[in-house]
């Protein structure tokens, strides 16, 4: 009689079935001995993991009860084969015993749960056909439908609902009170959401343990493209937000003080919710980021134009000097000699625009914390308007000096008038904006000096007659 150790027996997994048959003939108790001596990695489990279907069939032909032998994690060979997706091997194990479909490992999962998590659709169909009741097993207060949503397996979810689902099964809630529609909205699974809304009777306004409907959960996430798609689907299905938000809209003639104590508590919780505050802060940050990016681009363009105009003034520079006139030297601006007054105005306007745009650029790249407030962002915008107005005045001087007076006097006057009108409008905007900043500052100062207490919203207690 040949006695094999467990290690030498595992090597048989990689050899032909004839060796197994020969070894079993020499030692009929070899399968029982290996199972008795080891509780960890059993031969049938290893063969199921590697997908050796013929080897598994040979073992099951001799010892079909080994299909129900667990390992140290309480997993049966069917658990492993289902996880790996070996369909033929799953059929062989089911032929030995369909009871294995209901066996749970140390985590409470049966083979059907593991196959659904891994997306083994063919294995799921085999297991459901063998034991449909395995799909209704509860794992840590979650059904297999919850597992499908948590692991984004929409096809298996559809199959399970169409074959084994009913209203109670589909609407089952987990430990947090979430049904599968709540979870699908959390994970932004548009395909699953549309299927649940169109093909099931799940309640679209069902509340979880926190009193939140799917519409409430959707509003707590980012407002991206998926948000718009899911919002449209939920709205068509009649979804609404939190119950306190609906009380304000259901009866336009009712007053807010008729809500009740519970409604006020929910309303206060929602206003103090970190998601509500985070969303408000996010909108403000997005507005500031857009303003900062716009100011940076415009300021860079104005600084470039001002530098170019300063280094290359209208009319160019003298190429050679003159002994008779000391103001005529190589590199001096021609405009400074011929039109000294206009040149001074040109330099003032161009310098104001250049310095203003550089100031904006330096402030934006400095990263100072006070620039994240709207008040200081408005100040930067005022500086930008001053820079733009200065460049407009510089442009007017260009047109005045470079256009011949005799031939194009009318055209020159029209252009200058247009620029002056535009400068006037910009001046009105600057003045109006300064007035607005002063008003905001006065309002903030008044709130600091004379704080106003908010009125407490008190519920109206109704008697039994509804009065």
Short mmCIF file of C-alpha atoms in Angstrom, two decimals:
data_model
loop_
_atom_site.label_atom_id
_atom_site.label_comp_id
_atom_site.label_asym_id
_atom_site.label_seq_id
_atom_site.Cartn_x
_atom_site.Cartn_y
_atom_site.Cartn_z
CA UNK A 1 0.00 0.00 0.00
CA UNK A 2 1.36 3.41 -1.01
CA UNK A 3 0.92 6.16 1.53
CA UNK A 4 1.06 9.73 0.06
CA UNK A 5 1.64 12.91 2.02
CA UNK A 6 -0.58 15.94 1.48
CA UNK A 7 2.15 17.81 -0.40
CA UNK A 8 2.72 14.98 -2.82
CA UNK A 9 -1.00 14.64 -3.27
CA UNK A 10 -1.36 18.28 -4.39
CA UNK A 11 1.13 17.57 -7.17
CA UNK A 12 -1.44 15.23 -8.62
CA UNK A 13 -3.50 18.28 -9.60
CA UNK A 14 -1.04 18.97 -12.39
CA UNK A 15 -0.85 15.40 -13.67
CA UNK A 16 -3.23 13.22 -15.59
CA UNK A 17 -6.30 11.59 -14.11
CA UNK A 18 -4.74 8.17 -14.59
CA UNK A 19 -2.34 8.90 -11.73
CA UNK A 20 -5.27 9.70 -9.46
CA UNK A 21 -7.03 6.50 -10.46
CA UNK A 22 -3.87 4.47 -9.90
CA UNK A 23 -3.20 6.09 -6.52
CA UNK A 24 -6.77 5.51 -5.41
CA UNK A 25 -6.53 1.86 -6.38
CA UNK A 26 -3.34 1.45 -4.34
CA UNK A 27 -4.75 3.40 -1.39
CA UNK A 28 -8.59 3.55 -1.37
CA UNK A 29 -8.53 5.73 1.74
CA UNK A 30 -6.27 8.42 0.32
CA UNK A 31 -9.10 10.93 -0.20
CA UNK A 32 -10.43 10.38 3.30
CA UNK A 33 -6.95 10.58 4.80
CA UNK A 34 -6.12 13.90 3.16
CA UNK A 35 -9.42 15.37 4.25
CA UNK A 36 -8.97 14.08 7.79
CA UNK A 37 -5.40 15.24 8.25
CA UNK A 38 -5.73 18.74 6.78
CA UNK A 39 -8.29 21.48 7.40
CA UNK A 40 -6.68 24.20 5.29
CA UNK A 41 -6.15 23.98 1.52
CA UNK A 42 -7.89 20.80 0.49
CA UNK A 43 -7.22 19.17 -2.90
CA UNK A 44 -10.73 19.79 -4.18
CA UNK A 45 -10.48 23.46 -3.25
CA UNK A 46 -7.17 23.85 -5.07
CA UNK A 47 -8.53 22.06 -8.13
CA UNK A 48 -11.58 24.35 -8.08
CA UNK A 49 -9.36 27.41 -7.88
CA UNK A 50 -7.19 26.28 -10.82
CA UNK A 51 -10.13 25.15 -12.92
CA UNK A 52 -9.16 21.45 -13.27
CA UNK A 53 -12.65 20.25 -14.15
CA UNK A 54 -11.71 16.66 -15.06
CA UNK A 55 -9.73 16.23 -11.85
CA UNK A 56 -12.68 17.52 -9.81
CA UNK A 57 -15.04 15.12 -11.58
CA UNK A 58 -12.77 12.19 -10.79
CA UNK A 59 -12.71 13.11 -7.11
CA UNK A 60 -16.49 13.61 -6.99
CA UNK A 61 -17.11 10.27 -8.71
CA UNK A 62 -15.29 8.56 -5.85
CA UNK A 63 -16.21 10.86 -2.96
CA UNK A 64 -19.16 13.17 -3.80
CA UNK A 65 -19.45 14.17 -0.15
CA UNK A 66 -16.17 16.10 -0.49
CA UNK A 67 -18.16 18.81 -2.29
CA UNK A 68 -19.52 19.80 1.14
CA UNK A 69 -16.14 19.75 2.90
CA UNK A 70 -15.19 23.31 4.10
CA UNK A 71 -11.73 24.79 4.41
CA UNK A 72 -10.41 26.98 7.22
CA UNK A 73 -12.52 29.92 5.96
CA UNK A 74 -15.66 27.74 5.85
CA UNK A 75 -15.59 27.93 2.05
CA UNK A 76 -16.75 25.03 -0.02
CA UNK A 77 -15.22 24.21 -3.41
CA UNK A 78 -18.32 25.81 -4.94
CA UNK A 79 -17.43 29.13 -3.31
CA UNK A 80 -14.03 29.12 -4.99
CA UNK A 81 -15.26 27.92 -8.37
CA UNK A 82 -18.03 30.55 -8.36
CA UNK A 83 -15.59 33.32 -7.51
CA UNK A 84 -13.23 32.26 -10.31
CA UNK A 85 -16.07 31.88 -12.82
CA UNK A 86 -15.42 28.25 -13.83
CA UNK A 87 -18.86 27.42 -15.23
CA UNK A 88 -18.23 23.76 -16.12
CA UNK A 89 -16.66 23.13 -12.75
CA UNK A 90 -19.65 24.77 -11.03
CA UNK A 91 -21.98 22.41 -12.89
CA UNK A 92 -19.91 19.43 -11.75
CA UNK A 93 -20.04 20.53 -8.12
CA UNK A 94 -23.78 21.21 -8.32
CA UNK A 95 -24.35 17.71 -9.68
CA UNK A 96 -22.75 16.38 -6.52
CA UNK A 97 -24.85 18.55 -4.17
CA UNK A 98 -27.06 21.60 -4.69
CA UNK A 99 -27.03 22.21 -0.94
CA UNK A 100 -23.67 23.90 -1.43
CA UNK A 101 -25.54 26.91 -2.92
CA UNK A 102 -26.89 27.73 0.54
CA UNK A 103 -23.62 27.30 2.47
CA UNK A 104 -22.08 30.49 3.88
CA UNK A 105 -18.42 31.23 4.42
CA UNK A 106 -16.99 33.03 7.44
CA UNK A 107 -18.20 36.38 6.00
CA UNK A 108 -21.75 35.15 5.54
CA UNK A 109 -21.55 34.94 1.72
CA UNK A 110 -22.88 31.99 -0.20
CA UNK A 111 -21.47 31.07 -3.66
CA UNK A 112 -24.15 33.14 -5.41
CA UNK A 113 -23.11 36.27 -3.51
CA UNK A 114 -19.46 35.81 -4.49
CA UNK A 115 -20.33 35.22 -8.15
CA UNK A 116 -22.50 38.36 -8.21
CA UNK A 117 -19.78 40.49 -6.62
CA UNK A 118 -17.24 39.32 -9.22
CA UNK A 119 -19.67 39.73 -12.12
CA UNK A 120 -19.75 36.03 -13.11
CA UNK A 121 -23.09 36.19 -14.90
CA UNK A 122 -22.96 32.64 -16.31
CA UNK A 123 -22.23 31.21 -12.88
CA UNK A 124 -25.04 33.28 -11.35
CA UNK A 125 -27.52 31.78 -13.82
CA UNK A 126 -26.39 28.25 -12.98
CA UNK A 127 -26.66 28.82 -9.24
CA UNK A 128 -30.06 30.50 -9.44
CA UNK A 129 -31.38 27.67 -11.58
CA UNK A 130 -30.10 25.12 -9.07
CA UNK A 131 -31.31 26.89 -5.92
CA UNK A 132 -33.36 30.09 -6.48
CA UNK A 133 -33.79 30.55 -2.73
CA UNK A 134 -30.02 31.24 -2.40
CA UNK A 135 -30.61 34.71 -3.87
CA UNK A 136 -32.74 35.69 -0.85
CA UNK A 137 -30.05 35.10 1.75
CA UNK A 138 -29.24 38.18 3.84
CA UNK A 139 -25.59 39.13 4.44
CA UNK A 140 -25.01 41.66 7.20
CA UNK A 141 -28.44 43.22 6.64
CA UNK A 142 -27.86 43.39 2.86
CA UNK A 143 -29.39 41.41 0.04
CA UNK A 144 -27.59 40.28 -3.08
CA UNK A 145 -29.16 43.28 -4.84
CA UNK A 146 -27.31 45.62 -2.47
CA UNK A 147 -24.09 43.77 -3.30
CA UNK A 148 -24.72 44.20 -7.02
CA UNK A 149 -25.14 47.96 -6.63
CA UNK A 150 -22.17 48.29 -4.28
CA UNK A 151 -19.94 46.50 -6.81
CA UNK A 152 -21.54 48.04 -9.93
CA UNK A 153 -22.96 44.89 -11.52
CA UNK A 154 -26.08 46.19 -13.33
CA UNK A 155 -26.55 43.20 -15.65
CA UNK A 156 -26.63 40.70 -12.79
CA UNK A 157 -28.95 43.03 -10.88
CA UNK A 158 -31.39 43.05 -13.79
CA UNK A 159 -31.27 39.27 -14.10
CA UNK A 160 -31.90 38.70 -10.39
CA UNK A 161 -34.81 41.15 -10.25
CA UNK A 162 -36.42 39.69 -13.38
CA UNK A 163 -36.08 36.08 -12.20
CA UNK A 164 -36.37 36.11 -8.42
CA UNK A 165 -37.39 39.63 -7.45
CA UNK A 166 -40.64 40.82 -5.91
CA UNK A 167 -41.68 44.13 -4.36
CA UNK A 168 -40.56 43.20 -0.85
CA UNK A 169 -37.23 41.83 -2.03
CA UNK A 170 -36.44 44.84 -4.25
CA UNK A 171 -37.43 47.35 -1.55
CA UNK A 172 -35.40 45.70 1.23
CA UNK A 173 -33.37 48.20 3.30
CA UNK A 174 -29.89 47.77 4.75
CA UNK A 175 -28.74 48.72 8.25
CA UNK A 176 -28.74 52.45 7.32
CA UNK A 177 -32.23 52.24 5.88
CA UNK A 178 -31.03 52.50 2.26
CA UNK A 179 -32.73 50.54 -0.47
CA UNK A 180 -30.95 49.83 -3.74
CA UNK A 181 -32.22 53.07 -5.29
CA UNK A 182 -30.56 55.09 -2.52
CA UNK A 183 -27.28 53.28 -3.17
CA UNK A 184 -27.54 53.65 -6.94
CA UNK A 185 -27.93 57.41 -6.51
CA UNK A 186 -24.97 57.52 -4.12
CA UNK A 187 -22.73 55.81 -6.70
CA UNK A 188 -24.28 57.76 -9.65
CA UNK A 189 -25.18 54.56 -11.54
CA UNK A 190 -27.46 55.98 -14.22
CA UNK A 191 -28.15 52.63 -15.91
CA UNK A 192 -29.25 51.00 -12.66
CA UNK A 193 -31.37 54.02 -11.67
CA UNK A 194 -33.22 54.08 -14.99
CA UNK A 195 -33.88 50.33 -14.77
CA UNK A 196 -35.24 50.57 -11.22
CA UNK A 197 -37.49 53.49 -12.09
CA UNK A 198 -38.88 51.93 -15.27
CA UNK A 199 -38.99 48.20 -14.49
CA UNK A 200 -39.70 47.95 -10.75
CA UNK A 201 -42.21 49.30 -8.26
CA UNK A 202 -39.58 50.67 -5.88
CA UNK A 203 -40.72 53.82 -4.07
CA UNK A 204 -38.87 56.82 -5.48
CA UNK A 205 -39.50 58.94 -2.37
CA UNK A 206 -38.64 56.31 0.23
CA UNK A 207 -36.64 57.72 3.16
CA UNK A 208 -33.62 56.08 4.79
CA UNK A 209 -32.75 56.16 8.48
CA UNK A 210 -31.53 59.76 8.13
CA UNK A 211 -34.84 60.88 6.62
CA UNK A 212 -33.30 61.37 3.15
CA UNK A 213 -34.93 60.48 -0.14
CA UNK A 214 -32.90 59.63 -3.27
CA UNK A 215 -33.37 63.25 -4.40
CA UNK A 216 -31.80 64.49 -1.16
CA UNK A 217 -28.81 62.19 -1.63
CA UNK A 218 -28.38 63.40 -5.21
CA UNK A 219 -28.22 67.02 -4.08
CA UNK A 220 -25.30 66.26 -1.75
CA UNK A 221 -22.91 65.42 -4.61
CA UNK A 222 -21.25 67.44 -7.37
CA UNK A 223 -23.41 69.09 -10.04
CA UNK A 224 -21.85 67.33 -13.04
CA UNK A 225 -23.30 65.70 -16.17
CA UNK A 226 -24.41 62.58 -14.31
CA UNK A 227 -26.19 64.78 -11.80
CA UNK A 228 -28.24 66.33 -14.61
CA UNK A 229 -29.11 62.92 -16.08
CA UNK A 230 -30.14 61.41 -12.75
CA UNK A 231 -32.04 64.54 -11.77
CA UNK A 232 -34.05 64.35 -14.98
CA UNK A 233 -34.85 60.65 -14.42
CA UNK A 234 -35.89 61.14 -10.80
CA UNK A 235 -37.97 64.20 -11.63
CA UNK A 236 -39.89 62.31 -14.31
CA UNK A 237 -40.59 59.58 -11.76
CA UNK A 238 -42.00 62.10 -9.29
CA UNK A 239 -39.06 62.29 -6.90
CA UNK A 240 -38.93 65.14 -4.38
CA UNK A 241 -36.39 66.45 -1.89
CA UNK A 242 -36.53 66.29 1.90
CA UNK A 243 -39.99 66.20 3.43
CA UNK A 244 -39.57 69.61 5.03
CA UNK A 245 -38.74 71.12 1.64
CA UNK A 246 -41.95 69.71 0.22
CA UNK A 247 -44.10 71.10 3.01
CA UNK A 248 -43.32 74.62 1.81
CA UNK A 249 -44.47 73.77 -1.72
CA UNK A 250 -47.41 71.42 -1.19
CA UNK A 251 -49.80 74.05 0.15
CA UNK A 252 -49.04 77.59 -1.08
CA UNK A 253 -51.67 79.03 1.27
CA UNK A 254 -50.13 77.56 4.39
CA UNK A 255 -47.63 79.47 6.46
CA UNK A 256 -44.22 78.28 7.52
CA UNK A 257 -45.25 78.41 11.15
CA UNK A 258 -47.73 75.57 10.53
CA UNK A 259 -45.09 72.95 9.89
CA UNK A 260 -44.77 71.40 13.30
CA UNK A 261 -41.98 70.52 15.68
CA UNK A 262 -40.64 67.58 13.66
CA UNK A 263 -40.60 69.62 10.48
CA UNK A 264 -38.63 72.42 12.15
CA UNK A 265 -36.09 69.97 13.49
CA UNK A 266 -35.55 68.49 10.03
CA UNK A 267 -35.33 71.94 8.48
CA UNK A 268 -32.72 73.10 10.99
CA UNK A 269 -30.71 69.92 10.53
CA UNK A 270 -30.73 70.36 6.76
CA UNK A 271 -29.60 74.00 6.97
CA UNK A 272 -26.81 73.01 9.35
CA UNK A 273 -25.82 69.99 7.26
CA UNK A 274 -22.16 69.98 6.17
CA UNK A 275 -23.31 69.13 2.64
CA UNK A 276 -25.45 72.27 2.53
CA UNK A 277 -22.63 74.47 3.82
CA UNK A 278 -20.10 72.77 1.55
CA UNK A 279 -22.25 73.35 -1.52
CA UNK A 280 -22.64 77.06 -0.71
CA UNK A 281 -18.91 77.43 -0.15
CA UNK A 282 -18.18 75.54 -3.37
CA UNK A 283 -20.35 77.88 -5.45
CA UNK A 284 -18.57 80.90 -3.97
CA UNK A 285 -15.16 79.36 -4.66
CA UNK A 286 -16.11 78.59 -8.26
CA UNK A 287 -17.17 82.21 -8.81
CA UNK A 288 -13.90 83.52 -7.35
CA UNK A 289 -11.80 81.11 -9.41
CA UNK A 290 -13.47 82.22 -12.63
CA UNK A 291 -12.96 85.88 -11.77
CA UNK A 292 -9.30 85.33 -10.89
CA UNK A 293 -8.59 83.46 -14.13
CA UNK A 294 -10.32 86.14 -16.20
CA UNK A 295 -8.46 88.97 -14.48
CA UNK A 296 -5.13 87.21 -14.94
CA UNK A 297 -5.62 86.78 -18.69
CA UNK A 298 -6.83 90.34 -19.31
CA UNK A 299 -4.13 91.88 -17.11
CA UNK A 300 -1.44 89.95 -18.99
CA UNK A 301 -2.72 91.23 -22.34
CA UNK A 302 -2.88 94.85 -21.16
CA UNK A 303 0.63 94.67 -19.67
CA UNK A 304 1.98 93.30 -22.96
CA UNK A 305 0.34 96.03 -25.02
CA UNK A 306 1.50 98.79 -22.62
CA UNK A 307 5.08 97.54 -22.68
CA UNK A 308 5.07 97.38 -26.46
CA UNK A 309 3.68 100.92 -26.75
CA UNK A 310 6.22 102.28 -24.26
CA UNK A 311 9.22 100.68 -25.93
CA UNK A 312 8.03 101.57 -29.44
CA UNK A 313 6.08 104.88 -29.20
CA UNK A 314 3.98 106.29 -32.07
CA UNK A 315 6.19 107.63 -34.85
CA UNK A 316 9.20 105.58 -33.75
CA UNK A 317 12.57 106.96 -32.57
CA UNK A 318 15.31 109.08 -34.11
CA UNK A 319 17.86 107.03 -35.98
CA UNK A 320 20.53 109.76 -35.92
CA UNK A 321 21.21 112.73 -33.67
CA UNK A 322 21.39 116.44 -34.54
CA UNK A 323 23.98 118.94 -33.33
CA UNK A 324 21.59 121.88 -33.73
CA UNK A 325 18.81 120.41 -31.54
CA UNK A 326 19.87 118.62 -28.32
CA UNK A 327 16.45 116.91 -28.10
CA UNK A 328 17.17 115.00 -31.29
CA UNK A 329 19.37 112.06 -30.44
CA UNK A 330 19.50 108.50 -31.69
CA UNK A 331 16.95 106.42 -29.76
CA UNK A 332 14.86 109.38 -28.55
CA UNK A 333 11.12 109.33 -29.31
CA UNK A 334 10.22 111.44 -32.32
CA UNK A 335 6.86 112.19 -30.72
CA UNK A 336 8.59 113.80 -27.69
CA UNK A 337 10.23 116.38 -29.96
CA UNK A 338 7.34 117.14 -32.30
CA UNK A 339 4.40 116.80 -29.86
CA UNK A 340 5.82 117.19 -26.35
CA UNK A 341 2.45 117.77 -24.59
CA UNK A 342 0.72 114.82 -26.26
CA UNK A 343 3.76 112.65 -25.50
CA UNK A 344 3.51 113.44 -21.80
CA UNK A 345 -0.19 112.54 -21.77
CA UNK A 346 0.62 109.36 -23.68
CA UNK A 347 3.28 108.37 -21.14
CA UNK A 348 0.96 109.01 -18.18
CA UNK A 349 -1.92 106.93 -19.63
CA UNK A 350 0.35 104.13 -20.80
CA UNK A 351 2.18 103.97 -17.46
CA UNK A 352 -1.08 103.88 -15.49
CA UNK A 353 -2.33 100.98 -17.59
CA UNK A 354 0.99 99.13 -17.35
CA UNK A 355 1.37 99.54 -13.58
CA UNK A 356 -2.30 98.68 -12.91
CA UNK A 357 -2.12 95.43 -14.89
CA UNK A 358 1.20 94.47 -13.27
CA UNK A 359 -0.31 95.11 -9.83
CA UNK A 360 -3.20 92.78 -10.61
CA UNK A 361 -0.84 90.05 -11.82
CA UNK A 362 1.38 90.31 -8.74
CA UNK A 363 -1.58 90.25 -6.34
CA UNK A 364 -3.15 87.22 -8.02
CA UNK A 365 0.05 85.16 -7.98
CA UNK A 366 0.96 86.19 -4.44
CA UNK A 367 -1.60 83.82 -2.91
CA UNK A 368 -2.58 86.22 -0.15
CA UNK A 369 -5.51 84.82 1.88
CA UNK A 370 -7.59 88.01 1.83
CA UNK A 371 -7.86 87.78 -1.98
CA UNK A 372 -10.25 84.83 -1.53
CA UNK A 373 -12.99 87.20 -0.36
CA UNK A 374 -15.43 88.80 -2.76
CA UNK A 375 -14.76 92.31 -1.43
CA UNK A 376 -11.12 92.32 -2.48
CA UNK A 377 -11.95 90.64 -5.77
CA UNK A 378 -14.24 93.56 -6.59
CA UNK A 379 -11.36 95.94 -5.81
CA UNK A 380 -9.17 94.08 -8.31
CA UNK A 381 -11.91 94.47 -10.89
CA UNK A 382 -11.96 98.25 -10.28
CA UNK A 383 -8.19 98.33 -10.86
CA UNK A 384 -8.74 96.41 -14.08
CA UNK A 385 -11.28 98.96 -15.28
CA UNK A 386 -8.75 101.73 -14.59
CA UNK A 387 -6.15 99.88 -16.64
CA UNK A 388 -8.58 99.36 -19.53
CA UNK A 389 -9.58 103.04 -19.47
CA UNK A 390 -5.93 104.12 -19.54
CA UNK A 391 -5.27 101.94 -22.58
CA UNK A 392 -8.29 103.49 -24.29
CA UNK A 393 -6.86 106.96 -23.72
CA UNK A 394 -3.53 105.77 -25.10
CA UNK A 395 -5.29 104.49 -28.20
CA UNK A 396 -6.99 107.88 -28.67
CA UNK A 397 -3.62 109.62 -28.62
CA UNK A 398 -2.33 107.19 -31.25
CA UNK A 399 -5.22 108.04 -33.55
CA UNK A 400 -4.86 111.79 -32.93
CA UNK A 401 -1.18 111.90 -33.80
CA UNK A 402 -0.93 109.31 -36.54
CA UNK A 403 -3.92 110.44 -38.63
CA UNK A 404 -3.33 113.29 -41.12
CA UNK A 405 -5.38 116.31 -40.05
CA UNK A 406 -6.26 117.55 -43.53
CA UNK A 407 -7.34 114.30 -45.19
CA UNK A 408 -9.04 112.40 -42.33
CA UNK A 409 -10.10 114.99 -39.82
CA UNK A 410 -13.70 113.71 -39.71
CA UNK A 411 -12.70 110.07 -39.28
CA UNK A 412 -10.25 110.97 -36.53
CA UNK A 413 -12.85 112.98 -34.64
CA UNK A 414 -15.41 110.19 -34.88
CA UNK A 415 -12.98 107.60 -33.50
CA UNK A 416 -11.91 109.88 -30.67
CA UNK A 417 -15.56 110.61 -29.80
CA UNK A 418 -16.33 106.89 -29.64
CA UNK A 419 -13.38 106.29 -27.34
CA UNK A 420 -14.36 109.20 -25.11
CA UNK A 421 -17.93 107.90 -24.83
CA UNK A 422 -16.60 104.49 -23.88
CA UNK A 423 -14.31 106.05 -21.27
CA UNK A 424 -17.32 107.93 -19.89
CA UNK A 425 -19.29 104.70 -19.53
CA UNK A 426 -16.35 103.04 -17.80
CA UNK A 427 -16.13 105.98 -15.44
CA UNK A 428 -19.80 105.60 -14.54
CA UNK A 429 -19.25 101.90 -13.88
CA UNK A 430 -16.29 102.66 -11.63
CA UNK A 431 -18.24 105.27 -9.70
CA UNK A 432 -21.25 102.98 -9.35
CA UNK A 433 -19.04 100.14 -8.21
CA UNK A 434 -17.31 102.31 -5.62
CA UNK A 435 -20.71 103.34 -4.28
CA UNK A 436 -21.70 99.67 -4.06
CA UNK A 437 -18.51 98.80 -2.17
CA UNK A 438 -19.18 101.64 0.27
CA UNK A 439 -22.74 100.41 0.78
CA UNK A 440 -21.54 96.86 1.44
CA UNK A 441 -18.93 98.10 3.91
CA UNK A 442 -21.54 100.21 5.72
CA UNK A 443 -23.94 97.27 5.91
CA UNK A 444 -21.26 95.01 7.36
CA UNK A 445 -20.28 97.67 9.86
CA UNK A 446 -23.92 98.13 10.91
CA UNK A 447 -24.31 94.38 11.45
CA UNK A 448 -21.21 94.33 13.62
CA UNK A 449 -22.28 97.31 15.70
CA UNK A 450 -25.99 96.51 15.91
CA UNK A 451 -26.48 92.72 15.57
CA UNK A 452 -30.05 91.69 14.90
CA UNK A 453 -31.47 88.60 16.58
CA UNK A 454 -33.21 86.18 14.27
CA UNK A 455 -36.86 85.51 15.11
CA UNK A 456 -37.46 82.01 16.39
CA UNK A 457 -39.74 80.02 14.14
CA UNK A 458 -42.29 78.51 16.46
CA UNK A 459 -44.64 75.74 15.44
CA UNK A 460 -48.36 76.13 15.77
CA UNK A 461 -49.90 73.46 18.01
CA UNK A 462 -53.18 72.33 16.54
CA UNK A 463 -55.99 70.89 18.57
CA UNK A 464 -57.89 67.78 17.63
CA UNK A 465 -60.25 69.76 15.43
CA UNK A 466 -57.31 71.01 13.29
CA UNK A 467 -57.60 74.64 14.59
#
